[in-house]
mmCIF file of C-alpha atoms in Angstrom:
data_model
loop_
_atom_site.group_PDB
_atom_site.id
_atom_site.type_symbol
_atom_site.label_atom_id
_atom_site.label_comp_id
_atom_site.label_asym_id
_atom_site.label_seq_id
_atom_site.Cartn_x
_atom_site.Cartn_y
_atom_site.Cartn_z
ATOM 1 C CA GLY A 88 0.896 -15.954 -5.286
ATOM 2 C CA ILE A 89 0.771 -13.328 -8.149
ATOM 3 C CA GLN A 90 4.046 -11.760 -8.821
ATOM 4 C CA VAL A 91 4.280 -7.934 -9.601
ATOM 5 C CA GLU A 92 7.357 -6.410 -11.239
ATOM 6 C CA GLN A 93 8.079 -2.806 -11.999
ATOM 7 C CA SER A 94 10.465 -1.196 -13.744
ATOM 8 C CA PRO A 95 12.519 0.720 -14.042
ATOM 9 C CA PRO A 96 13.738 0.585 -10.202
ATOM 10 C CA ASP A 97 15.205 3.939 -10.190
ATOM 11 C CA LEU A 98 14.503 6.852 -12.762
ATOM 12 C CA ILE A 99 16.074 10.567 -12.709
ATOM 13 C CA LEU A 100 14.570 13.269 -14.738
ATOM 14 C CA GLN A 101 14.888 17.029 -15.608
ATOM 15 C CA GLU A 102 11.721 18.944 -14.854
ATOM 16 C CA GLY A 103 9.606 19.017 -18.003
ATOM 17 C CA ALA A 104 10.598 15.267 -19.202
ATOM 18 C CA ASN A 105 8.238 12.721 -20.014
ATOM 19 C CA SER A 106 8.396 9.264 -18.448
ATOM 20 C CA THR A 107 6.777 5.648 -18.401
ATOM 21 C CA LEU A 108 6.776 3.370 -15.772
ATOM 22 C CA ARG A 109 5.744 -0.236 -16.371
ATOM 23 C CA CYS A 110 4.059 -2.963 -14.140
ATOM 24 C CA ASN A 111 4.416 -6.237 -15.174
ATOM 25 C CA PHE A 112 2.101 -9.189 -13.416
ATOM 26 C CA SER A 113 1.950 -13.077 -13.525
ATOM 27 C CA ASP A 114 -1.594 -13.730 -13.387
ATOM 28 C CA SER A 115 -5.365 -12.251 -14.169
ATOM 29 C CA VAL A 116 -6.362 -9.521 -11.888
ATOM 30 C CA ASN A 117 -9.687 -7.720 -10.923
ATOM 31 C CA ASN A 118 -7.664 -4.899 -9.493
ATOM 32 C CA LEU A 119 -4.738 -2.785 -10.154
ATOM 33 C CA GLN A 120 -4.168 0.551 -8.574
ATOM 34 C CA TRP A 121 -1.199 2.975 -9.029
ATOM 35 C CA PHE A 122 -0.050 4.736 -6.103
ATOM 36 C CA HIS A 123 2.558 7.505 -5.354
ATOM 37 C CA GLN A 124 4.330 7.418 -2.114
ATOM 38 C CA ASN A 125 5.481 10.870 -1.123
ATOM 39 C CA PRO A 126 8.631 11.536 0.707
ATOM 40 C CA TRP A 127 6.386 11.732 4.200
ATOM 41 C CA GLY A 128 5.645 8.164 3.382
ATOM 42 C CA GLN A 129 1.748 8.733 2.275
ATOM 43 C CA LEU A 130 0.351 6.693 -0.268
ATOM 44 C CA ILE A 131 -1.609 8.247 -2.493
ATOM 45 C CA ASN A 132 -4.215 6.864 -4.778
ATOM 46 C CA LEU A 133 -3.496 7.834 -8.808
ATOM 47 C CA PHE A 134 -5.600 5.436 -10.537
ATOM 48 C CA TYR A 135 -7.676 2.101 -9.914
ATOM 49 C CA ILE A 136 -7.485 0.475 -13.678
ATOM 50 C CA PRO A 137 -7.943 -3.101 -13.699
ATOM 51 C CA SER A 138 -8.262 -2.354 -17.318
ATOM 52 C CA GLY A 139 -8.380 0.374 -20.282
ATOM 53 C CA THR A 140 -6.860 3.651 -20.268
ATOM 54 C CA LYS A 141 -7.613 6.565 -18.104
ATOM 55 C CA GLN A 142 -6.316 10.222 -17.765
ATOM 56 C CA ASN A 143 -5.959 12.652 -14.840
ATOM 57 C CA GLY A 144 -4.271 16.014 -15.688
ATOM 58 C CA ARG A 145 -0.254 14.988 -16.740
ATOM 59 C CA LEU A 146 -0.665 11.364 -15.719
ATOM 60 C CA SER A 147 -2.241 8.843 -17.884
ATOM 61 C CA ALA A 148 -1.985 5.174 -17.354
ATOM 62 C CA THR A 149 -3.129 2.197 -19.461
ATOM 63 C CA THR A 150 -3.860 -1.616 -18.656
ATOM 64 C CA VAL A 151 -3.764 -4.302 -21.120
ATOM 65 C CA ALA A 152 -5.002 -7.179 -18.782
ATOM 66 C CA THR A 153 -4.945 -9.909 -21.590
ATOM 67 C CA GLU A 154 -1.250 -9.266 -21.915
ATOM 68 C CA ARG A 155 -0.885 -8.491 -17.926
ATOM 69 C CA TYR A 156 0.862 -5.347 -17.723
ATOM 70 C CA SER A 157 -0.133 -1.715 -17.066
ATOM 71 C CA LEU A 158 2.079 1.369 -18.071
ATOM 72 C CA LEU A 159 2.097 4.998 -16.089
ATOM 73 C CA TYR A 160 2.902 8.097 -18.159
ATOM 74 C CA ILE A 161 3.626 11.064 -16.526
ATOM 75 C CA SER A 162 4.161 14.109 -18.710
ATOM 76 C CA SER A 163 5.772 17.566 -18.417
ATOM 77 C CA SER A 164 7.373 16.114 -14.853
ATOM 78 C CA GLN A 165 7.469 18.368 -11.686
ATOM 79 C CA THR A 166 9.646 18.124 -8.706
ATOM 80 C CA THR A 167 6.642 17.388 -7.008
ATOM 81 C CA ASP A 168 6.541 14.150 -8.802
ATOM 82 C CA SER A 169 9.561 12.997 -7.298
ATOM 83 C CA GLY A 170 8.775 9.872 -4.838
ATOM 84 C CA VAL A 171 7.900 6.150 -5.218
ATOM 85 C CA TYR A 172 5.457 4.769 -7.643
ATOM 86 C CA PHE A 173 4.078 1.441 -6.946
ATOM 87 C CA CYS A 174 1.596 -0.807 -8.543
ATOM 88 C CA ALA A 175 -0.673 -3.347 -6.743
ATOM 89 C CA VAL A 176 -2.746 -5.694 -7.870
ATOM 90 C CA ASP A 177 -5.584 -8.242 -6.637
ATOM 91 C CA SER A 178 -6.464 -11.524 -8.241
ATOM 92 C CA SER A 179 -7.989 -13.183 -5.165
ATOM 93 C CA GLY A 180 -10.432 -10.351 -3.832
ATOM 94 C CA SER A 181 -8.829 -10.005 -0.440
ATOM 95 C CA ARG A 182 -5.342 -8.105 -0.791
ATOM 96 C CA LEU A 183 -3.237 -5.942 -2.614
ATOM 97 C CA THR A 184 0.048 -7.456 -3.946
ATOM 98 C CA PHE A 185 2.603 -4.516 -4.496
ATOM 99 C CA GLY A 186 5.370 -4.209 -6.780
ATOM 100 C CA GLU A 187 9.006 -3.155 -5.360
ATOM 101 C CA GLY A 188 8.371 0.449 -6.550
ATOM 102 C CA THR A 189 10.132 2.911 -9.267
ATOM 103 C CA GLN A 190 12.099 5.521 -7.167
ATOM 104 C CA LEU A 191 11.368 8.682 -9.434
ATOM 105 C CA THR A 192 13.667 11.693 -8.739
ATOM 106 C CA VAL A 193 12.674 14.903 -11.117
ATOM 107 C CA ASN A 194 15.352 17.688 -10.482
ATOM 108 C CA PRO A 195 15.022 21.301 -11.436
ATOM 109 C CA GLY B 216 -13.175 11.528 8.924
ATOM 110 C CA ALA B 217 -12.392 12.173 5.604
ATOM 111 C CA GLY B 218 -9.512 9.933 5.395
ATOM 112 C CA VAL B 219 -8.169 6.830 7.119
ATOM 113 C CA SER B 220 -6.592 8.011 10.327
ATOM 114 C CA GLN B 221 -3.817 5.898 12.107
ATOM 115 C CA THR B 222 -2.409 6.387 15.845
ATOM 116 C CA PRO B 223 0.181 6.776 16.962
ATOM 117 C CA SER B 224 2.116 8.346 14.171
ATOM 118 C CA ASN B 225 5.406 7.068 15.816
ATOM 119 C CA LYS B 226 5.940 4.247 18.630
ATOM 120 C CA VAL B 227 9.231 3.596 19.809
ATOM 121 C CA THR B 228 8.978 -0.067 22.402
ATOM 122 C CA GLU B 229 11.453 -2.056 23.905
ATOM 123 C CA LYS B 230 12.092 -5.459 22.883
ATOM 124 C CA GLY B 231 9.527 -8.072 24.485
ATOM 125 C CA LYS B 232 6.762 -5.334 24.994
ATOM 126 C CA TYR B 233 3.205 -5.387 23.997
ATOM 127 C CA VAL B 234 2.022 -2.796 21.452
ATOM 128 C CA GLU B 235 -1.219 -1.917 19.764
ATOM 129 C CA LEU B 236 -1.768 0.078 16.636
ATOM 130 C CA ARG B 237 -4.967 1.780 15.769
ATOM 131 C CA CYS B 238 -6.648 2.626 12.509
ATOM 132 C CA ASP B 239 -9.952 4.808 11.961
ATOM 133 C CA PRO B 240 -11.229 3.724 8.414
ATOM 134 C CA ILE B 241 -13.313 6.022 5.998
ATOM 135 C CA SER B 242 -16.885 6.087 7.437
ATOM 136 C CA GLY B 243 -18.894 3.673 5.540
ATOM 137 C CA HIS B 244 -16.219 1.222 4.285
ATOM 138 C CA THR B 245 -16.647 -2.260 5.162
ATOM 139 C CA ALA B 246 -13.436 -3.449 3.984
ATOM 140 C CA LEU B 247 -10.109 -2.824 5.820
ATOM 141 C CA TYR B 248 -6.674 -4.086 5.321
ATOM 142 C CA TRP B 249 -3.600 -3.891 7.304
ATOM 143 C CA TYR B 250 -0.196 -3.964 5.612
ATOM 144 C CA ARG B 251 3.657 -3.787 6.642
ATOM 145 C CA GLN B 252 6.308 -1.788 4.745
ATOM 146 C CA SER B 253 10.056 -2.086 5.431
ATOM 147 C CA LEU B 254 12.404 0.206 4.035
ATOM 148 C CA GLY B 255 12.781 0.236 0.483
ATOM 149 C CA GLN B 256 10.141 -2.365 -0.330
ATOM 150 C CA GLY B 257 6.363 -2.237 -1.112
ATOM 151 C CA PRO B 258 3.800 -2.979 1.401
ATOM 152 C CA GLU B 259 3.083 -6.213 2.424
ATOM 153 C CA PHE B 260 -0.079 -7.863 3.052
ATOM 154 C CA LEU B 261 -1.135 -8.860 6.683
ATOM 155 C CA ILE B 262 -4.654 -9.145 7.188
ATOM 156 C CA TYR B 263 -7.839 -8.249 5.736
ATOM 157 C CA PHE B 264 -11.433 -7.789 7.348
ATOM 158 C CA GLN B 265 -14.914 -7.314 5.880
ATOM 159 C CA GLY B 266 -17.087 -5.973 8.361
ATOM 160 C CA THR B 267 -16.335 -7.483 11.918
ATOM 161 C CA GLY B 268 -14.502 -10.577 10.658
ATOM 162 C CA ALA B 269 -11.032 -11.452 9.362
ATOM 163 C CA ALA B 270 -11.719 -12.672 6.039
ATOM 164 C CA ASP B 271 -7.750 -13.423 5.215
ATOM 165 C CA ASP B 272 -5.267 -13.376 8.017
ATOM 166 C CA SER B 273 -2.945 -15.234 6.071
ATOM 167 C CA GLY B 274 -0.072 -12.424 5.748
ATOM 168 C CA LEU B 275 0.269 -12.289 9.659
ATOM 169 C CA PRO B 276 3.643 -13.485 10.306
ATOM 170 C CA ASN B 277 3.287 -15.696 13.298
ATOM 171 C CA ASP B 278 1.116 -15.944 16.186
ATOM 172 C CA ARG B 279 2.629 -12.743 18.150
ATOM 173 C CA PHE B 280 0.331 -10.764 15.649
ATOM 174 C CA PHE B 281 -3.362 -10.386 16.130
ATOM 175 C CA ALA B 282 -5.977 -7.949 14.908
ATOM 176 C CA VAL B 283 -9.598 -6.955 16.051
ATOM 177 C CA ARG B 284 -12.604 -5.026 14.479
ATOM 178 C CA PRO B 285 -15.211 -5.749 16.984
ATOM 179 C CA GLU B 286 -17.602 -3.152 15.733
ATOM 180 C CA GLY B 287 -16.954 -3.260 12.062
ATOM 181 C CA SER B 288 -15.201 0.041 12.011
ATOM 182 C CA VAL B 289 -12.075 1.064 14.075
ATOM 183 C CA SER B 290 -9.322 -1.873 13.948
ATOM 184 C CA THR B 291 -6.583 -2.505 16.563
ATOM 185 C CA LEU B 292 -3.356 -4.363 15.307
ATOM 186 C CA LYS B 293 -1.608 -5.922 18.402
ATOM 187 C CA ILE B 294 1.635 -7.260 18.724
ATOM 188 C CA GLN B 295 2.840 -9.282 21.507
ATOM 189 C CA ARG B 296 6.344 -9.958 22.828
ATOM 190 C CA THR B 297 8.114 -7.240 20.127
ATOM 191 C CA GLU B 298 11.093 -8.146 18.283
ATOM 192 C CA ARG B 299 13.566 -6.077 16.574
ATOM 193 C CA GLY B 300 12.439 -7.203 13.205
ATOM 194 C CA ASP B 301 9.029 -6.165 13.756
ATOM 195 C CA SER B 302 10.217 -2.652 13.260
ATOM 196 C CA ALA B 303 8.523 -1.122 10.249
ATOM 197 C CA VAL B 304 5.588 1.080 8.985
ATOM 198 C CA TYR B 305 2.339 -0.208 9.664
ATOM 199 C CA LEU B 306 -0.215 0.666 7.072
ATOM 200 C CA CYS B 307 -4.027 0.594 7.327
ATOM 201 C CA ALA B 308 -6.327 0.864 4.196
ATOM 202 C CA SER B 309 -10.049 0.695 3.765
ATOM 203 C CA SER B 310 -12.497 0.410 0.615
ATOM 204 C CA SER B 311 -16.036 0.821 0.071
ATOM 205 C CA ARG B 312 -15.940 -2.869 -0.851
ATOM 206 C CA PRO B 313 -13.468 -5.780 -1.858
ATOM 207 C CA ARG B 314 -11.771 -5.402 -5.442
ATOM 208 C CA SER B 315 -12.486 -1.444 -5.299
ATOM 209 C CA LEU B 316 -10.322 1.548 -4.545
ATOM 210 C CA ALA B 317 -8.170 1.350 -1.557
ATOM 211 C CA PHE B 318 -7.082 4.559 0.477
ATOM 212 C CA PHE B 319 -4.174 4.383 2.550
ATOM 213 C CA GLY B 320 -3.806 5.984 6.197
ATOM 214 C CA GLN B 321 -0.405 7.751 7.013
ATOM 215 C CA GLY B 322 1.011 4.765 9.036
ATOM 216 C CA THR B 323 2.453 4.116 12.147
ATOM 217 C CA ARG B 324 6.027 3.789 12.165
ATOM 218 C CA LEU B 325 6.995 0.946 14.846
ATOM 219 C CA THR B 326 10.582 1.108 15.805
ATOM 220 C CA VAL B 327 11.187 -1.651 18.496
ATOM 221 C CA VAL B 328 14.852 -1.043 20.718
#
């Protein structure tokens, strides 16, 4: 099956800093989503982005499908951005395969 | 409802018992998915429904696990003869169609003692 690798596994930032999270995948995909899992375990949709670039406030994402990677940018980070960020891809049309996640901690 | 709803939020059961976990998807969503998440890991796929039928059940770990969606809306994940290794958070997601944005419920934390 498709493999998904996320980096870095852990990231610690000071409030106000910017960061880039990366997701590499091993096959062509027809669905790619970024999620934020908050400390209560809820998975929150950030982007549906199988290709191209999208922005939503302080967050933006770019997927280069031909090179099989996606990037999530967080600008001016806030403590509420803390949590685990997951990239998930679908190549079969029936399931999302998740990476191991990036654990982000934003300190005040 | 406005989002995907899962009940119960927490379930503690004894080894060997039978459990049922319920998922109410977003109204009108035809695709429904079950995932399982262990501590420190990403969610792992269990089963996918399109309408009433299980279109892909290849993620179910063994025949103790079974899921139904009889009317194409609510789904129930059933686990027989629970084992301690079944302890995890069970997540349900729905989408309006395959390959589109998936919305997740808050999960059911299952603990087998």
